[in-house]
XYZ file of C-alpha atoms in Angstrom:
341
model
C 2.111 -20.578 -1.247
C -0.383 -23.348 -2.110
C 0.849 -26.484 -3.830
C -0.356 -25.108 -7.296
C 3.011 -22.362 -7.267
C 4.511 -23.319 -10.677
C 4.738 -20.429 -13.067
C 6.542 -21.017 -16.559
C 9.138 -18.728 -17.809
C 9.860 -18.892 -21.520
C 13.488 -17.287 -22.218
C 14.057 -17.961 -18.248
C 18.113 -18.492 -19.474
C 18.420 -14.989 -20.622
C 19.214 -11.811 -19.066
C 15.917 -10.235 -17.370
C 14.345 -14.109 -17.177
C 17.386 -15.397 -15.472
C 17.315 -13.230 -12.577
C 13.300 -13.311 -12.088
C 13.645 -16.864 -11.677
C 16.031 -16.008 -8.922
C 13.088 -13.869 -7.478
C 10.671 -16.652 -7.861
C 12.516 -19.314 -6.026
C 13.114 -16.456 -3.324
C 8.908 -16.012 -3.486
C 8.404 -19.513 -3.012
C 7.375 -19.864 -6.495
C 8.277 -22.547 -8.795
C 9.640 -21.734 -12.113
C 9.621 -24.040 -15.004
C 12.359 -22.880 -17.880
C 11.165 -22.750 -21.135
C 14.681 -21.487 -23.155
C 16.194 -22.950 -26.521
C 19.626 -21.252 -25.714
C 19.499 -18.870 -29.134
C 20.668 -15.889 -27.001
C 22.044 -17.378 -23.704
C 24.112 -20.263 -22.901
C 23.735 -23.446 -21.163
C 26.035 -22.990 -18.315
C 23.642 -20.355 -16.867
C 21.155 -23.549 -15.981
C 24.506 -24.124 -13.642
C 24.529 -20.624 -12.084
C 20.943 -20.737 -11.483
C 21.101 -23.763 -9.483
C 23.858 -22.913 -7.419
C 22.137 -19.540 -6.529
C 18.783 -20.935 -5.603
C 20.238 -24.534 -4.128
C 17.675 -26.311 -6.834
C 17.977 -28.198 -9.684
C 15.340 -26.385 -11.653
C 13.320 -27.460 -14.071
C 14.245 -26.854 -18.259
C 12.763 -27.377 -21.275
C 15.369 -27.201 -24.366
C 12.230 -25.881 -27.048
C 10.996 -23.272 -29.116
C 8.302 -21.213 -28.143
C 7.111 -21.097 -31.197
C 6.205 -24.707 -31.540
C 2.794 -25.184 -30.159
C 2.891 -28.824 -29.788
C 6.391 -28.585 -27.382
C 4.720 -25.848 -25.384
C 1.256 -28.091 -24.825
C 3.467 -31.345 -23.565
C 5.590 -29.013 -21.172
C 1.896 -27.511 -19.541
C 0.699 -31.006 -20.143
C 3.672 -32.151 -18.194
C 2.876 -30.044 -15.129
C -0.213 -29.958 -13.198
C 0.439 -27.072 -10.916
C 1.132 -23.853 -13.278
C -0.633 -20.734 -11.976
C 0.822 -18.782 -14.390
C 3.188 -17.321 -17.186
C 6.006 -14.787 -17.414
C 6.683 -14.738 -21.297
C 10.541 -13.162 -21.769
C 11.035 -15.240 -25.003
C 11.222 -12.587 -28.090
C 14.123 -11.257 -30.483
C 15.092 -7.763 -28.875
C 17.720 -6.123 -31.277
C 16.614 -3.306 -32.763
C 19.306 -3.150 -35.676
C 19.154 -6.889 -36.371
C 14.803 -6.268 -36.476
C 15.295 -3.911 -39.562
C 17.395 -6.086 -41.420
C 14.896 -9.542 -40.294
C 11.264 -7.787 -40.246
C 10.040 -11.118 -41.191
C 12.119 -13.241 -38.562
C 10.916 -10.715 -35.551
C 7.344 -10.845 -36.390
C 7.429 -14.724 -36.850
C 9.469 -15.367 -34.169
C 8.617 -12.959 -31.268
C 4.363 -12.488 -32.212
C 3.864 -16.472 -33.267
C 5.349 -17.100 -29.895
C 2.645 -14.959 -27.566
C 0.253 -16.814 -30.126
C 1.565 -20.048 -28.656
C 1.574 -19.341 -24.750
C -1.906 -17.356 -25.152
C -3.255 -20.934 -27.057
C -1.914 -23.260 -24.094
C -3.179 -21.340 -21.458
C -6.067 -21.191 -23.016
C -6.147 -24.942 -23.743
C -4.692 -26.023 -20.310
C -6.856 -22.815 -17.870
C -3.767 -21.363 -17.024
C -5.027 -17.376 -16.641
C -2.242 -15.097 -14.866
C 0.283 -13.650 -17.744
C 2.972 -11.406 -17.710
C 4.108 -9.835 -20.611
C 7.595 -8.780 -20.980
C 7.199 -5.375 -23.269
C 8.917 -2.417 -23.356
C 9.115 1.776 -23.314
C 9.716 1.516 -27.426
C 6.203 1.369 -27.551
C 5.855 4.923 -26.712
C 8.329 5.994 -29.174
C 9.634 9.537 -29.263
C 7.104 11.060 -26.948
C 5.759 14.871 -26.390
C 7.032 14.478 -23.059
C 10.015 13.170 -22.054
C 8.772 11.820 -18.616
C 6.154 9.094 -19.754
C 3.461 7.495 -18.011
C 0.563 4.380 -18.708
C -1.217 7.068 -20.424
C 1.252 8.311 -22.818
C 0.105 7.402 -26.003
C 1.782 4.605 -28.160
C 3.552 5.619 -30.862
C 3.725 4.132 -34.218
C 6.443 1.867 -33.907
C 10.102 3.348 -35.426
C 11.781 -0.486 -35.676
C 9.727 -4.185 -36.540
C 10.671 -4.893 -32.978
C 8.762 -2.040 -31.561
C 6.584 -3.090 -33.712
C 5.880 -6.549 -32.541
C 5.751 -5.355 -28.924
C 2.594 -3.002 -29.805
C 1.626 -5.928 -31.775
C 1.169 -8.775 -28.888
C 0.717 -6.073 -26.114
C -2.627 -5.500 -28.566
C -3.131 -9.378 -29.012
C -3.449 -9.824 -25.180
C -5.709 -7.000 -24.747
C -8.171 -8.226 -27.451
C -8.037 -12.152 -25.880
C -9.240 -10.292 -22.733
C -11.901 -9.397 -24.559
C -12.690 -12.222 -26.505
C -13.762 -13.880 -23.033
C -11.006 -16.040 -22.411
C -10.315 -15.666 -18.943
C -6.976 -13.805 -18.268
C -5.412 -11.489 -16.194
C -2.665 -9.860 -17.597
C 0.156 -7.452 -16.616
C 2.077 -6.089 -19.376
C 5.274 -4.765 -18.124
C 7.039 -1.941 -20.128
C 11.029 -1.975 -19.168
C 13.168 1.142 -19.261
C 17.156 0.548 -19.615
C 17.735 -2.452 -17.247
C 21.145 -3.070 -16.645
C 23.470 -4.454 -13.606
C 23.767 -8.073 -12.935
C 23.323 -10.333 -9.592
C 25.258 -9.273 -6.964
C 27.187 -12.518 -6.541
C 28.309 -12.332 -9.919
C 27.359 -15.347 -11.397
C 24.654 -14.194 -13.648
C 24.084 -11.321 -15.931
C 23.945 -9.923 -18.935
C 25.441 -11.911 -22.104
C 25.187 -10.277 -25.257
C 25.549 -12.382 -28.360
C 28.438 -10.884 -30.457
C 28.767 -7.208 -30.119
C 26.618 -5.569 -27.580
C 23.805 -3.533 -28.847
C 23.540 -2.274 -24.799
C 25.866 0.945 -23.227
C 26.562 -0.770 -20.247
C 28.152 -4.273 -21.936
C 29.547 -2.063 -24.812
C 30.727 -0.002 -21.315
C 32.221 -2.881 -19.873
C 33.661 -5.219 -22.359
C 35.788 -1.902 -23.300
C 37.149 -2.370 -20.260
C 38.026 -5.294 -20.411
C 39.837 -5.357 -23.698
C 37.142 -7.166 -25.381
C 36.200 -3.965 -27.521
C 38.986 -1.062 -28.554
C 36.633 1.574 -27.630
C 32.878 3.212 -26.929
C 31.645 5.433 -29.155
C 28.984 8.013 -27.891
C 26.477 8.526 -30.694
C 26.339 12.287 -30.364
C 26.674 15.013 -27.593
C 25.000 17.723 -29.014
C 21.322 16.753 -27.789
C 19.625 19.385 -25.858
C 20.373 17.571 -22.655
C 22.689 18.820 -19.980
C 25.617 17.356 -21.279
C 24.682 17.145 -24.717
C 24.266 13.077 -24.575
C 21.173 10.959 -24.553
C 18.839 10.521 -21.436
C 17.566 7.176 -20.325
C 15.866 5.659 -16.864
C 18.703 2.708 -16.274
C 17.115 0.398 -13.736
C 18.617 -2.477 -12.625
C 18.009 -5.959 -13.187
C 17.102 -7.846 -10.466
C 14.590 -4.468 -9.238
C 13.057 -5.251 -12.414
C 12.934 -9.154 -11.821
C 11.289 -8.301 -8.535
C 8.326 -6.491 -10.470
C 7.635 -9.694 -12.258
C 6.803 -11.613 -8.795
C 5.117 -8.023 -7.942
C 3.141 -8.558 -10.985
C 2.298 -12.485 -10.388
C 1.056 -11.542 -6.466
C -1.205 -8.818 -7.941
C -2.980 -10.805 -10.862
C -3.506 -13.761 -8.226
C -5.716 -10.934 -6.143
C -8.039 -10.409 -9.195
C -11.236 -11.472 -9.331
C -11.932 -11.081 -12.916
C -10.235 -10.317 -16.274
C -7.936 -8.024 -16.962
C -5.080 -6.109 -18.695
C -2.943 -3.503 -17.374
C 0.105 -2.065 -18.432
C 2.946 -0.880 -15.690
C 6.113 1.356 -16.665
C 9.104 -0.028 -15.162
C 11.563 2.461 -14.636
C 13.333 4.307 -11.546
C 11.748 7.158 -12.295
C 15.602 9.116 -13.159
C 17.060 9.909 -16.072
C 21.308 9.722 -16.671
C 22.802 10.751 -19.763
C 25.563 8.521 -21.536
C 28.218 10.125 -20.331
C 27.057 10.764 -16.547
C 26.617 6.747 -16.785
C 30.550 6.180 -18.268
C 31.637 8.842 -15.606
C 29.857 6.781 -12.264
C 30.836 3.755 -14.035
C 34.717 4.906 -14.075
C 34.039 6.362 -10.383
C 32.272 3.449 -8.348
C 35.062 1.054 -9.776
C 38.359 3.045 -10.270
C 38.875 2.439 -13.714
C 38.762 4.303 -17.023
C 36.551 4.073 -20.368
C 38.268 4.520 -23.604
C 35.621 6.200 -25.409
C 34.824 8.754 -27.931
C 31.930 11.396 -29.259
C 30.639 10.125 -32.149
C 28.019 11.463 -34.591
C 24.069 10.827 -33.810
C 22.713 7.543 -34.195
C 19.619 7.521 -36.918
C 16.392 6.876 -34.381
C 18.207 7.641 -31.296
C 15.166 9.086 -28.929
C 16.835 12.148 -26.911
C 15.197 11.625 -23.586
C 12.750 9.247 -21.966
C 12.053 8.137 -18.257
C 9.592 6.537 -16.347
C 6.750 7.624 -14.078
C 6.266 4.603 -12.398
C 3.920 5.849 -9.664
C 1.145 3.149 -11.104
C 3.592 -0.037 -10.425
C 4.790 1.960 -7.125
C 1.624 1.663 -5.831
C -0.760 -0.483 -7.236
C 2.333 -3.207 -7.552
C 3.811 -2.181 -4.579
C 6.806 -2.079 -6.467
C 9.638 0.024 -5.646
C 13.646 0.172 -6.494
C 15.912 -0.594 -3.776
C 19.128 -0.321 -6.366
C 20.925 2.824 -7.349
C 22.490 3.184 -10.735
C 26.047 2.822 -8.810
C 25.250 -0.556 -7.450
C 24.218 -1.548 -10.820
C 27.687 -0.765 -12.261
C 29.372 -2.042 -9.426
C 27.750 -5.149 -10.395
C 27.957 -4.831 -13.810
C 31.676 -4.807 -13.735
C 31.338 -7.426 -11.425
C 29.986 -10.067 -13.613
C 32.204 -9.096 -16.830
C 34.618 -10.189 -14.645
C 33.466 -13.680 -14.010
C 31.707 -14.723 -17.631
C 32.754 -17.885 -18.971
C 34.174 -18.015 -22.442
């Protein structure tokens, strides 16, 4: 890795940036933290460090400030490139706040798309997601599914700056961008020290799942089981967290290779769906404990069944999972277990 390695991760404290730093430092790759600790806490900093044997680099700011973004690229001489996490990701909380999601999570790809511009920093990647395909014909989607109009303002405002970066491609500013659409991640580092923290209740199964267990929560409520699925439950393509972290290096080595502009969207998913109860039922299995849930009714916007073909990051990333959903769990349960107050 040449000297010029650093790559800036805004929302590098949360739960999918945390771990892809991990993966960076393992890359030889230096990440610079860009995180204001909204939706993570401080003490992860601490984790990170102990798991990479750094003292990495943070910045306490807003991505939505242009003039704190400038100094931090101003600040370093060596960034290659960008992996932009930081965005609002509750669906729920996005219908209530339309206007704080579309401020918050598009003025801040306006932001990092201005100082790259400003400082000719070119590689991006673009944390976005498989709401932007909606409730599809097909239940196995691929890059050419078409995007749907968006059911919630934050699918919305994932169409909105996954459209943003195409058209600064083709404005001419020089960019090569990789615009990574997540399934269900879930799981946590296997030494347990970082994971995912939700803020309040959990709008995720698997931290609903596990704080259940713990006592935090009374019980899990299954929203529905009379889907035309198997088991009457929803279908999702759970991948786990630090597979998905690893795309995001994937993604870095590939845009380096590039020789010109460009935009490309990759579905990041295993490629499997599991219902919501087969994931309670391996989750109970892999560690020998029981969920206290119950069937609900449906939940309004609930999409039945979606999964991944990944074949395009499979090979043109060469990008594959090395995870199953029982390790995730495993480690899932794993890290509930060791989360600070």
């Amino acid at each position: 890795m040449s000297a010029n390695n650093q790559i800036v991760v805004t929302g590098g404290a949360g739960y999918i940036g945390s771990h892809t730093v991990v993966e960076l430092v393992n890359a030889g790759y230096e990440p610079i933290i860009i995180d204001d600790f909204r939706n993570s806490k401080e003490w992860i900093i601490d984790r990170l460090n102990d798991i990479t044997n750094q003292s990495l680099k943070v910045y306490t700011v807003d991505c939505t400030s242009q003039t704190d973004i400038d100094k931090v690229f101003a600040d370093n001489k060596g960034i290659v490139g960008v992996i932009h996490f930081a965005a609002y990701k509750a669906v729920g909380e996005s219908v209530a706040e339309p206007v704080m999601y579309y401020e918050n999570n598009i003025t801040s790809m306006c932001v990092v798309l201005n100082a790259m511009k400003k400082f000719n920093v070119e590689q991006l990647v673009f944390s976005s997601s498989c709401t932007v395909y909606g409730e599809p014909d097909n239940p196995i989607v691929d890059e050419h599914t078409p995007i749907q109009k968006a059911e919630s303002p934050y699918g919305a405002t994932k169409i909105a700056c996954e459209q943003l970066a195409q058209f600064a491609v083709q404005s001419g500013q020089a960019l090569k961008i990789c615009l990574l659409r997540y399934f269900n991640p879930i799981g946590a580092h296997p030494s347990g020290k970082i994971g995912e923290l939700p803020q309040g209740i959990p709008n995720n199964l698997v931290p609903y799942i596990t704080q259940t267990v713990k006592g935090i929560r009374e019980k899990l409520t299954v929203f529905g089981d009379d889907y035309n699925t198997a088991d009457g439950t929803c279908i999702r393509d759970y991948i786990h967290v630090v597979d998905l972290a690893d795309a995001h290096v994937k993604a870095l080595n590939w845009l380096a290779k590039q020789s010109s502009s460009v935009c490309e969207p990759f579905n990041l998913g295993t490629g499997k769906g599991s219902s919501v109860l087969e994931i309670i039922h391996t989750f109970e299995n892999v560690n020998q404990v029981k969920v206290n849930y119950q069937i609900g009714d449906r939940r309004p916007g609930d999409v039945e069944q979606i999964w991944a073909n990944a074949a395009k990051a499979n090979n043109v990333l060469n990008w594959h999972c090395k995870y199953t959903m029982a390790d995730a769990l495993k480690h899932s349960w794993n890290w509930e277990q060791n989360i600070e107050a």
